[in-house]
Amino acid sequence: MNVMTTATRATAAAVAPAPRWARRAAHAIALCALPSGLWRIAMGSGIHVGYSDEVLRESFGIPGWGIAYVIGLAVVSELAALFPLLLVTDRWQPLPPRTLAAIARAASALTIVFALWQTVVLFTVESQTYMSSTANTVWAFFFAPLVAVPFLLTAVTWSYSRRLGA
């Protein structure tokens, strides 16, 4: 075992265990990202998700490079959604707790800003012209759980910072 791993374990052990609600919130974040990731994978796989073939081809590059983009976005999104689990685990922390807390605060702030920006995009005319109303409803069903992520991430980050004393 190297010195960094031992030092990181010693500092991680100094942090109090996460409360049950924080653990559940961290797991909920990973589950909130799952439906939108499945929708993106379906889109990249050629399953009809409400866009016409013309829109898929011209706006998203599907078939073509767009397949790698939407599937890659699904994978990266789910990996990012697993990050809060680091804030509630007692087993493994890849970074010192204070560094992890700083990254979590930054991620929480960025998530809130991104959610506000996406809310503005949602209500623009352009974002509603590509799909039928039924397809928009299905899309909303798959992406609605993401609305909870900024709130859950902020709560988990607050819990971690509070337990850390930072």
PDB file of C-alpha atoms in Angstrom, residues 3-4 15 22 25 28 35 40 78-79 95 104 110 117 122:
ATOM      1  CA  VAL A   3       1.572   6.368   1.636  1.00  0.00           C
ATOM      2  CA  MET A   4      -1.212   8.424  -0.019  1.00  0.00           C
ATOM      3  CA  VAL A  15     -15.038  11.878   9.292  1.00  0.00           C
ATOM      4  CA  ALA A  22     -27.727  11.403   3.190  1.00  0.00           C
ATOM      5  CA  ALA A  25     -30.116  10.908  -1.149  1.00  0.00           C
ATOM      6  CA  ALA A  28     -31.254   8.580  -5.300  1.00  0.00           C
ATOM      7  CA  PRO A  35     -33.959   7.165 -16.992  1.00  0.00           C
ATOM      8  CA  ARG A  40     -30.168   8.666 -24.688  1.00  0.00           C
ATOM      9  CA  GLU A  78     -24.238   8.262 -14.897  1.00  0.00           C
ATOM     10  CA  LEU A  79     -20.608   8.297 -13.759  1.00  0.00           C
ATOM     11  CA  LEU A  95      -9.006  12.397  -2.191  1.00  0.00           C
ATOM     12  CA  ALA A 104     -18.577  18.671  -3.944  1.00  0.00           C
ATOM     13  CA  LEU A 110     -22.538  24.099 -11.045  1.00  0.00           C
ATOM     14  CA  TRP A 117     -30.063  27.215 -17.530  1.00  0.00           C
ATOM     15  CA  LEU A 122     -36.931  24.044 -21.809  1.00  0.00           C
TER      16      LEU A 122
END
